[in-house]
């Protein structure tokens, strides 16, 4: 069994969740914040059989788009406040996906 952890842009999260659940994957959605831009994103936890991991990745990649985030001059970056810095474009996403092996899963 695997645990897929997928960090997805908030703007894509509803359609990603809907596409996964439509194919009977069980999904937990967490509200998270990126450490660099300090803006909200969505992290999905999906426990699934090894054979289904590729399908999960296909669905996530299909519905997760790359975006350009224009950071404002006063935005707080993970590396510290960028006050006074010039606005800059940062490319974000589509999705960042980790796949972890699961020793066991129990439901009580
Ligand atoms: P953030 O940390 O807010 O990063 C947003 C975007 O800023 C990143 O897009 C990347 O293009 C850029 N970026 C991040 N850290 C940087 C740095 N130290 N120097 C220069 N540019 C940097 P993505 O790579 O698509 O990442 C989107 C979000 O996915 C991240 O939001 C973070 O929440 C998560 N993420 C990405 N890679 C990760 C990793 N290796 N571990 C944990 N979370 C990750």
Short mmCIF file of N, CA, C and O and ligand atoms in Angstrom, two decimals:
data_model
loop_
_atom_site.label_atom_id
_atom_site.label_comp_id
_atom_site.label_asym_id
_atom_site.label_seq_id
_atom_site.Cartn_x
_atom_site.Cartn_y
_atom_site.Cartn_z
N UNK A 1 0.84 -1.20 0.00
CA UNK A 1 0.00 0.00 0.00
C UNK A 1 0.87 1.25 0.00
O UNK A 1 1.99 1.23 0.51
N UNK A 2 0.35 2.31 -0.59
CA UNK A 2 1.08 3.58 -0.67
C UNK A 2 0.23 4.72 -0.10
O UNK A 2 -1.00 4.66 -0.12
N UNK A 3 0.94 5.76 0.35
CA UNK A 3 0.27 7.02 0.69
C UNK A 3 0.78 8.06 -0.30
O UNK A 3 1.99 8.33 -0.35
N UNK A 4 -0.14 8.60 -1.09
CA UNK A 4 0.21 9.68 -2.02
C UNK A 4 -0.07 11.00 -1.32
O UNK A 4 -1.16 11.22 -0.80
N UNK A 5 0.95 11.85 -1.27
CA UNK A 5 0.80 13.20 -0.72
C UNK A 5 0.96 14.16 -1.88
O UNK A 5 2.01 14.17 -2.53
N UNK A 6 -0.09 14.92 -2.17
CA UNK A 6 -0.05 15.81 -3.34
C UNK A 6 -0.37 17.24 -2.92
O UNK A 6 -1.41 17.49 -2.31
N UNK A 7 0.55 18.15 -3.24
CA UNK A 7 0.34 19.57 -2.93
C UNK A 7 -0.13 20.24 -4.22
O UNK A 7 0.56 20.21 -5.24
N UNK A 8 -1.32 20.82 -4.15
CA UNK A 8 -2.02 21.30 -5.34
C UNK A 8 -2.43 22.75 -5.12
O UNK A 8 -2.74 23.15 -3.99
N UNK A 9 -2.45 23.52 -6.19
CA UNK A 9 -2.93 24.90 -6.11
C UNK A 9 -4.39 24.91 -5.62
O UNK A 9 -5.20 24.09 -6.07
N UNK A 10 -4.72 25.86 -4.76
CA UNK A 10 -6.10 25.95 -4.25
C UNK A 10 -7.13 26.04 -5.38
O UNK A 10 -8.23 25.52 -5.27
N UNK A 11 -6.74 26.71 -6.48
CA UNK A 11 -7.70 26.89 -7.58
C UNK A 11 -8.02 25.59 -8.29
O UNK A 11 -9.03 25.50 -8.99
N UNK A 12 -7.17 24.58 -8.15
CA UNK A 12 -7.41 23.28 -8.80
C UNK A 12 -7.95 22.23 -7.83
O UNK A 12 -8.32 21.14 -8.25
N UNK A 13 -8.00 22.56 -6.55
CA UNK A 13 -8.25 21.50 -5.56
C UNK A 13 -9.64 20.88 -5.67
O UNK A 13 -9.79 19.68 -5.51
N UNK A 14 -10.66 21.70 -5.97
CA UNK A 14 -12.02 21.15 -6.04
C UNK A 14 -12.14 20.14 -7.18
O UNK A 14 -12.70 19.05 -7.01
N UNK A 15 -11.59 20.49 -8.33
CA UNK A 15 -11.72 19.59 -9.48
C UNK A 15 -10.86 18.33 -9.29
O UNK A 15 -11.26 17.22 -9.68
N UNK A 16 -9.69 18.48 -8.66
CA UNK A 16 -8.85 17.30 -8.38
C UNK A 16 -9.58 16.36 -7.41
O UNK A 16 -9.65 15.14 -7.64
N UNK A 17 -10.14 16.92 -6.34
CA UNK A 17 -10.85 16.10 -5.35
C UNK A 17 -12.04 15.39 -6.00
O UNK A 17 -12.28 14.19 -5.77
N UNK A 18 -12.75 16.13 -6.82
CA UNK A 18 -13.93 15.56 -7.46
C UNK A 18 -13.54 14.42 -8.42
O UNK A 18 -14.18 13.36 -8.44
N UNK A 19 -12.47 14.63 -9.21
CA UNK A 19 -12.04 13.59 -10.16
C UNK A 19 -11.56 12.34 -9.42
O UNK A 19 -11.81 11.21 -9.87
N UNK A 20 -10.88 12.53 -8.30
CA UNK A 20 -10.38 11.36 -7.54
C UNK A 20 -11.53 10.58 -6.91
O UNK A 20 -11.58 9.34 -7.00
N UNK A 21 -12.44 11.30 -6.29
CA UNK A 21 -13.54 10.60 -5.60
C UNK A 21 -14.49 9.92 -6.60
O UNK A 21 -15.06 8.88 -6.32
N UNK A 22 -14.61 10.54 -7.79
CA UNK A 22 -15.45 9.94 -8.83
C UNK A 22 -14.92 8.56 -9.22
O UNK A 22 -15.68 7.68 -9.62
N UNK A 23 -13.60 8.37 -9.12
CA UNK A 23 -13.00 7.06 -9.44
C UNK A 23 -12.80 6.22 -8.17
O UNK A 23 -11.98 5.30 -8.14
N UNK A 24 -13.52 6.59 -7.11
CA UNK A 24 -13.57 5.81 -5.87
C UNK A 24 -12.30 5.83 -5.04
O UNK A 24 -12.12 4.95 -4.19
N UNK A 25 -11.41 6.79 -5.29
CA UNK A 25 -10.27 6.95 -4.39
C UNK A 25 -10.75 7.67 -3.14
O UNK A 25 -11.65 8.52 -3.20
N UNK A 26 -10.15 7.32 -2.01
CA UNK A 26 -10.52 7.97 -0.74
C UNK A 26 -9.47 9.05 -0.46
O UNK A 26 -8.27 8.79 -0.49
N UNK A 27 -9.98 10.25 -0.20
CA UNK A 27 -9.12 11.43 -0.18
C UNK A 27 -9.33 12.23 1.10
O UNK A 27 -10.46 12.43 1.53
N UNK A 28 -8.22 12.66 1.70
CA UNK A 28 -8.31 13.65 2.78
C UNK A 28 -7.64 14.93 2.29
O UNK A 28 -6.55 14.89 1.70
N UNK A 29 -8.31 16.04 2.52
CA UNK A 29 -7.86 17.34 2.00
C UNK A 29 -7.44 18.20 3.18
O UNK A 29 -8.21 18.38 4.12
N UNK A 30 -6.22 18.71 3.13
CA UNK A 30 -5.73 19.57 4.20
C UNK A 30 -5.49 20.97 3.64
O UNK A 30 -5.00 21.12 2.52
N UNK A 31 -5.82 21.97 4.43
CA UNK A 31 -5.50 23.35 4.04
C UNK A 31 -4.08 23.64 4.50
O UNK A 31 -3.78 23.56 5.70
N UNK A 32 -3.19 23.95 3.54
CA UNK A 32 -1.78 24.12 3.88
C UNK A 32 -1.28 25.45 3.32
O UNK A 32 -1.97 26.14 2.57
N UNK A 33 -0.06 25.79 3.68
CA UNK A 33 0.55 27.05 3.24
C UNK A 33 1.96 26.77 2.75
O UNK A 33 2.73 26.10 3.45
N UNK A 34 2.28 27.28 1.57
CA UNK A 34 3.63 27.10 1.05
C UNK A 34 4.63 27.94 1.83
O UNK A 34 4.35 29.10 2.15
N UNK A 35 5.75 27.36 2.13
CA UNK A 35 6.74 28.05 2.97
C UNK A 35 7.48 29.17 2.26
O UNK A 35 8.08 30.03 2.91
N UNK A 36 7.45 29.18 0.93
CA UNK A 36 8.18 30.21 0.19
C UNK A 36 7.31 31.43 -0.06
O UNK A 36 7.63 32.54 0.36
N UNK A 37 6.16 31.21 -0.72
CA UNK A 37 5.26 32.34 -1.01
C UNK A 37 4.37 32.69 0.18
O UNK A 37 3.80 33.77 0.22
N UNK A 38 4.23 31.74 1.10
CA UNK A 38 3.34 31.92 2.26
C UNK A 38 1.89 32.16 1.83
O UNK A 38 1.18 32.95 2.44
N UNK A 39 1.49 31.50 0.72
CA UNK A 39 0.09 31.56 0.33
C UNK A 39 -0.51 30.17 0.42
O UNK A 39 0.19 29.16 0.37
N UNK A 40 -1.84 30.12 0.54
CA UNK A 40 -2.52 28.86 0.76
C UNK A 40 -2.42 27.91 -0.42
O UNK A 40 -2.45 28.34 -1.58
N UNK A 41 -2.26 26.64 -0.12
CA UNK A 41 -2.42 25.60 -1.13
C UNK A 41 -3.15 24.44 -0.47
O UNK A 41 -3.56 24.53 0.69
N UNK A 42 -3.35 23.37 -1.21
CA UNK A 42 -4.13 22.23 -0.68
C UNK A 42 -3.27 20.98 -0.74
O UNK A 42 -2.64 20.71 -1.77
N UNK A 43 -3.23 20.24 0.36
CA UNK A 43 -2.49 18.98 0.37
C UNK A 43 -3.48 17.82 0.48
O UNK A 43 -4.33 17.80 1.38
N UNK A 44 -3.38 16.90 -0.47
CA UNK A 44 -4.24 15.71 -0.46
C UNK A 44 -3.46 14.52 0.10
O UNK A 44 -2.28 14.33 -0.25
N UNK A 45 -4.11 13.75 0.94
CA UNK A 45 -3.59 12.46 1.39
C UNK A 45 -4.48 11.39 0.75
O UNK A 45 -5.71 11.42 0.93
N UNK A 46 -3.85 10.47 0.03
CA UNK A 46 -4.63 9.43 -0.66
C UNK A 46 -3.97 8.08 -0.37
O UNK A 46 -2.87 7.81 -0.85
N UNK A 47 -4.63 7.27 0.42
CA UNK A 47 -4.14 5.92 0.68
C UNK A 47 -4.67 5.00 -0.39
O UNK A 47 -5.90 4.97 -0.63
N UNK A 48 -3.77 4.27 -1.06
CA UNK A 48 -4.24 3.44 -2.18
C UNK A 48 -3.32 2.24 -2.40
O UNK A 48 -2.19 2.19 -1.90
N UNK A 49 -3.82 1.28 -3.15
CA UNK A 49 -3.02 0.11 -3.49
C UNK A 49 -1.91 0.50 -4.46
O UNK A 49 -2.09 1.41 -5.28
N UNK A 50 -0.79 -0.23 -4.42
CA UNK A 50 0.36 0.07 -5.29
C UNK A 50 -0.06 0.18 -6.76
O UNK A 50 0.40 1.06 -7.48
N UNK A 51 -0.92 -0.72 -7.19
CA UNK A 51 -1.29 -0.79 -8.61
C UNK A 51 -2.06 0.45 -9.06
O UNK A 51 -2.16 0.71 -10.27
N UNK A 52 -2.63 1.20 -8.12
CA UNK A 52 -3.45 2.36 -8.50
C UNK A 52 -2.72 3.69 -8.41
O UNK A 52 -3.29 4.74 -8.73
N UNK A 53 -1.45 3.66 -7.98
CA UNK A 53 -0.72 4.92 -7.80
C UNK A 53 -0.59 5.69 -9.12
O UNK A 53 -0.77 6.91 -9.16
N UNK A 54 -0.30 4.99 -10.20
CA UNK A 54 -0.14 5.70 -11.49
C UNK A 54 -1.42 6.40 -11.90
O UNK A 54 -1.39 7.51 -12.45
N UNK A 55 -2.55 5.75 -11.65
CA UNK A 55 -3.84 6.37 -12.00
C UNK A 55 -4.07 7.63 -11.16
O UNK A 55 -4.54 8.66 -11.67
N UNK A 56 -3.74 7.56 -9.87
CA UNK A 56 -3.88 8.74 -9.01
C UNK A 56 -3.02 9.88 -9.55
O UNK A 56 -3.46 11.03 -9.67
N UNK A 57 -1.77 9.56 -9.93
CA UNK A 57 -0.89 10.61 -10.45
C UNK A 57 -1.42 11.20 -11.76
O UNK A 57 -1.32 12.40 -11.99
N UNK A 58 -1.97 10.32 -12.62
CA UNK A 58 -2.54 10.81 -13.90
C UNK A 58 -3.65 11.82 -13.65
O UNK A 58 -3.72 12.86 -14.28
N UNK A 59 -4.54 11.47 -12.70
CA UNK A 59 -5.67 12.37 -12.43
C UNK A 59 -5.16 13.70 -11.89
O UNK A 59 -5.59 14.77 -12.33
N UNK A 60 -4.23 13.63 -10.94
CA UNK A 60 -3.72 14.87 -10.35
C UNK A 60 -3.04 15.73 -11.41
O UNK A 60 -3.27 16.94 -11.49
N UNK A 61 -2.22 15.10 -12.25
CA UNK A 61 -1.50 15.91 -13.25
C UNK A 61 -2.45 16.47 -14.30
O UNK A 61 -2.25 17.57 -14.81
N UNK A 62 -3.51 15.73 -14.60
CA UNK A 62 -4.47 16.22 -15.60
C UNK A 62 -5.13 17.52 -15.18
O UNK A 62 -5.40 18.40 -15.99
N UNK A 63 -5.43 17.63 -13.88
CA UNK A 63 -6.22 18.78 -13.43
C UNK A 63 -5.42 19.84 -12.68
O UNK A 63 -5.99 20.81 -12.19
N UNK A 64 -4.10 19.68 -12.60
CA UNK A 64 -3.29 20.67 -11.88
C UNK A 64 -2.50 21.49 -12.89
O UNK A 64 -1.70 20.95 -13.64
N UNK A 65 -2.72 22.78 -12.87
CA UNK A 65 -2.10 23.64 -13.87
C UNK A 65 -0.96 24.46 -13.26
O UNK A 65 -1.01 24.84 -12.10
N UNK A 66 0.04 24.72 -14.10
CA UNK A 66 1.12 25.62 -13.67
C UNK A 66 0.63 27.06 -13.79
O UNK A 66 -0.04 27.41 -14.75
N UNK A 67 0.94 27.84 -12.76
CA UNK A 67 0.53 29.25 -12.77
C UNK A 67 1.71 30.14 -12.43
O UNK A 67 2.64 29.71 -11.75
N UNK A 68 1.58 31.38 -12.86
CA UNK A 68 2.58 32.36 -12.46
C UNK A 68 1.97 33.21 -11.35
O UNK A 68 0.89 33.78 -11.51
N UNK A 69 2.64 33.21 -10.22
CA UNK A 69 2.17 33.99 -9.09
C UNK A 69 2.99 35.26 -9.04
O UNK A 69 4.22 35.22 -8.96
N UNK A 70 2.30 36.41 -9.11
CA UNK A 70 3.04 37.66 -9.01
C UNK A 70 3.10 38.07 -7.55
O UNK A 70 2.09 38.41 -6.93
N UNK A 71 4.29 38.00 -7.01
CA UNK A 71 4.48 38.36 -5.61
C UNK A 71 4.49 39.88 -5.48
O UNK A 71 5.14 40.57 -6.25
N UNK A 72 3.74 40.38 -4.51
CA UNK A 72 3.68 41.84 -4.33
C UNK A 72 4.94 42.33 -3.64
O UNK A 72 5.72 41.54 -3.09
N UNK A 73 5.12 43.61 -3.64
CA UNK A 73 6.35 44.18 -3.07
C UNK A 73 6.40 44.01 -1.56
O UNK A 73 7.47 44.06 -0.97
N UNK A 74 5.24 43.79 -0.92
CA UNK A 74 5.24 43.69 0.54
C UNK A 74 5.02 42.26 1.02
O UNK A 74 4.84 42.02 2.20
N UNK A 75 5.02 41.30 0.07
CA UNK A 75 4.70 39.92 0.44
C UNK A 75 5.78 39.31 1.35
O UNK A 75 6.96 39.58 1.20
N UNK A 76 5.31 38.50 2.28
CA UNK A 76 6.24 37.84 3.20
C UNK A 76 6.73 36.54 2.59
O UNK A 76 5.96 35.64 2.34
N UNK A 77 8.00 36.42 2.35
CA UNK A 77 8.57 35.20 1.81
C UNK A 77 9.13 34.36 2.94
O UNK A 77 9.45 34.86 4.01
N UNK A 78 9.27 33.06 2.68
CA UNK A 78 9.83 32.17 3.68
C UNK A 78 11.22 32.57 4.10
O UNK A 78 11.66 32.27 5.20
N UNK A 79 11.92 33.24 3.20
CA UNK A 79 13.29 33.61 3.54
C UNK A 79 13.32 34.96 4.29
O UNK A 79 14.37 35.54 4.52
N UNK A 80 12.13 35.51 4.61
CA UNK A 80 12.08 36.77 5.35
C UNK A 80 11.27 37.79 4.58
O UNK A 80 10.94 37.60 3.44
N UNK A 81 10.93 38.88 5.24
CA UNK A 81 10.12 39.91 4.60
C UNK A 81 10.88 40.52 3.43
O UNK A 81 12.05 40.83 3.54
N UNK A 82 10.14 40.68 2.31
CA UNK A 82 10.79 41.23 1.13
C UNK A 82 10.39 42.69 0.95
O UNK A 82 10.33 43.19 -0.16
N UNK A 83 10.07 43.35 2.02
CA UNK A 83 9.59 44.73 1.95
C UNK A 83 10.54 45.59 1.12
O UNK A 83 11.75 45.54 1.32
N UNK A 84 9.93 46.33 0.18
CA UNK A 84 10.77 47.21 -0.64
C UNK A 84 11.35 46.52 -1.86
O UNK A 84 11.88 47.17 -2.74
N UNK A 85 11.24 45.21 -1.91
CA UNK A 85 11.79 44.50 -3.08
C UNK A 85 10.86 44.71 -4.27
O UNK A 85 9.69 45.03 -4.11
N UNK A 86 11.38 44.50 -5.46
CA UNK A 86 10.55 44.62 -6.65
C UNK A 86 9.60 43.42 -6.73
O UNK A 86 9.95 42.32 -6.31
N UNK A 87 8.39 43.66 -7.27
CA UNK A 87 7.48 42.55 -7.50
C UNK A 87 8.14 41.57 -8.46
O UNK A 87 8.85 41.96 -9.37
N UNK A 88 7.92 40.27 -8.22
CA UNK A 88 8.53 39.29 -9.10
C UNK A 88 7.58 38.15 -9.38
O UNK A 88 6.71 37.85 -8.56
N UNK A 89 7.74 37.53 -10.55
CA UNK A 89 6.90 36.41 -10.92
C UNK A 89 7.52 35.12 -10.43
O UNK A 89 8.72 34.91 -10.57
N UNK A 90 6.67 34.25 -9.86
CA UNK A 90 7.14 32.95 -9.40
C UNK A 90 6.25 31.89 -10.04
O UNK A 90 5.03 31.98 -9.97
N UNK A 91 6.86 30.90 -10.69
CA UNK A 91 6.09 29.82 -11.30
C UNK A 91 5.71 28.80 -10.23
O UNK A 91 6.56 28.35 -9.47
N UNK A 92 4.42 28.46 -10.15
CA UNK A 92 3.93 27.54 -9.12
C UNK A 92 3.20 26.38 -9.77
O UNK A 92 2.33 26.58 -10.61
N UNK A 93 3.54 25.17 -9.35
CA UNK A 93 2.80 23.98 -9.76
C UNK A 93 3.16 23.50 -11.14
O UNK A 93 4.20 23.83 -11.63
N UNK A 94 2.26 22.73 -11.70
CA UNK A 94 1.01 22.10 -11.30
C UNK A 94 0.98 21.53 -9.91
O UNK A 94 0.63 22.26 -8.97
N UNK A 95 1.34 20.27 -9.71
CA UNK A 95 1.25 19.66 -8.39
C UNK A 95 2.61 19.08 -8.02
O UNK A 95 3.38 18.68 -8.90
N UNK A 96 2.87 19.05 -6.71
CA UNK A 96 4.06 18.36 -6.21
C UNK A 96 3.57 17.10 -5.51
O UNK A 96 2.74 17.17 -4.60
N UNK A 97 4.06 15.95 -5.97
CA UNK A 97 3.50 14.67 -5.51
C UNK A 97 4.59 13.79 -4.90
O UNK A 97 5.64 13.57 -5.51
N UNK A 98 4.35 13.32 -3.69
CA UNK A 98 5.24 12.37 -3.02
C UNK A 98 4.48 11.05 -2.89
O UNK A 98 3.27 11.04 -2.66
N UNK A 99 5.21 9.93 -3.03
CA UNK A 99 4.59 8.61 -2.82
C UNK A 99 5.39 7.89 -1.74
O UNK A 99 6.60 7.69 -1.88
N UNK A 100 4.71 7.53 -0.65
CA UNK A 100 5.36 6.88 0.48
C UNK A 100 4.83 5.45 0.64
O UNK A 100 3.63 5.21 0.44
N UNK A 101 5.70 4.55 1.04
CA UNK A 101 5.25 3.19 1.36
C UNK A 101 4.58 3.19 2.73
O UNK A 101 5.03 3.88 3.64
N UNK A 102 3.52 2.41 2.84
CA UNK A 102 2.76 2.35 4.09
C UNK A 102 2.95 0.97 4.71
O UNK A 102 2.72 -0.05 4.06
N UNK A 103 3.39 0.91 5.97
CA UNK A 103 3.58 -0.37 6.66
C UNK A 103 2.23 -1.03 6.94
O UNK A 103 2.07 -2.23 6.78
N UNK A 104 1.30 -0.23 7.41
CA UNK A 104 -0.03 -0.79 7.67
C UNK A 104 -1.05 0.33 7.70
O UNK A 104 -0.70 1.49 7.89
N UNK A 105 -2.30 -0.06 7.46
CA UNK A 105 -3.40 0.89 7.60
C UNK A 105 -4.54 0.18 8.31
O UNK A 105 -4.89 -0.94 7.92
N UNK A 106 -5.04 0.77 9.36
CA UNK A 106 -6.15 0.17 10.11
C UNK A 106 -7.26 1.20 10.26
O UNK A 106 -6.99 2.39 10.35
N UNK A 107 -8.47 0.70 10.28
CA UNK A 107 -9.61 1.57 10.60
C UNK A 107 -10.31 0.94 11.79
O UNK A 107 -10.62 -0.25 11.75
N UNK A 108 -10.52 1.71 12.84
CA UNK A 108 -11.16 1.16 14.05
C UNK A 108 -12.52 1.78 14.25
O UNK A 108 -12.78 2.88 13.83
P1 LIG B 1 5.85 27.45 -1.86
O1 LIG B 1 6.87 26.97 -0.88
O2 LIG B 1 5.11 28.68 -1.48
O3 LIG B 1 6.61 27.66 -3.26
C1 LIG B 1 5.95 28.28 -4.35
C2 LIG B 1 6.86 28.30 -5.57
O4 LIG B 1 7.99 29.13 -5.29
C3 LIG B 1 7.44 26.94 -5.93
O5 LIG B 1 6.54 26.27 -6.80
C4 LIG B 1 8.76 27.30 -6.59
O6 LIG B 1 8.57 27.66 -7.95
C5 LIG B 1 9.18 28.57 -5.84
N1 LIG B 1 10.09 28.28 -4.74
C6 LIG B 1 9.85 27.56 -3.64
N2 LIG B 1 10.89 27.56 -2.80
C7 LIG B 1 11.83 28.31 -3.40
C8 LIG B 1 13.15 28.73 -3.04
N3 LIG B 1 13.70 28.33 -1.88
N4 LIG B 1 13.83 29.52 -3.90
C9 LIG B 1 13.29 29.92 -5.07
N5 LIG B 1 12.04 29.59 -5.47
C10 LIG B 1 11.32 28.80 -4.65
P2 LIG B 1 6.39 24.69 -6.68
O7 LIG B 1 7.74 24.05 -6.72
O8 LIG B 1 5.41 24.29 -7.72
O9 LIG B 1 5.81 24.38 -5.23
C11 LIG B 1 4.45 24.70 -4.89
C12 LIG B 1 4.22 24.38 -3.43
O10 LIG B 1 4.40 22.96 -3.24
C13 LIG B 1 5.21 25.03 -2.49
O11 LIG B 1 4.77 26.33 -2.13
C14 LIG B 1 5.20 24.07 -1.29
O12 LIG B 1 4.05 24.28 -0.49
C15 LIG B 1 5.04 22.71 -1.98
N6 LIG B 1 6.31 22.04 -2.25
C16 LIG B 1 7.01 22.05 -3.40
N7 LIG B 1 8.12 21.30 -3.30
C17 LIG B 1 8.14 20.81 -2.04
C18 LIG B 1 9.05 19.97 -1.32
N8 LIG B 1 10.20 19.49 -1.88
N9 LIG B 1 8.76 19.67 -0.03
C19 LIG B 1 7.63 20.15 0.55
N10 LIG B 1 6.73 20.95 -0.08
C20 LIG B 1 6.98 21.28 -1.37
#
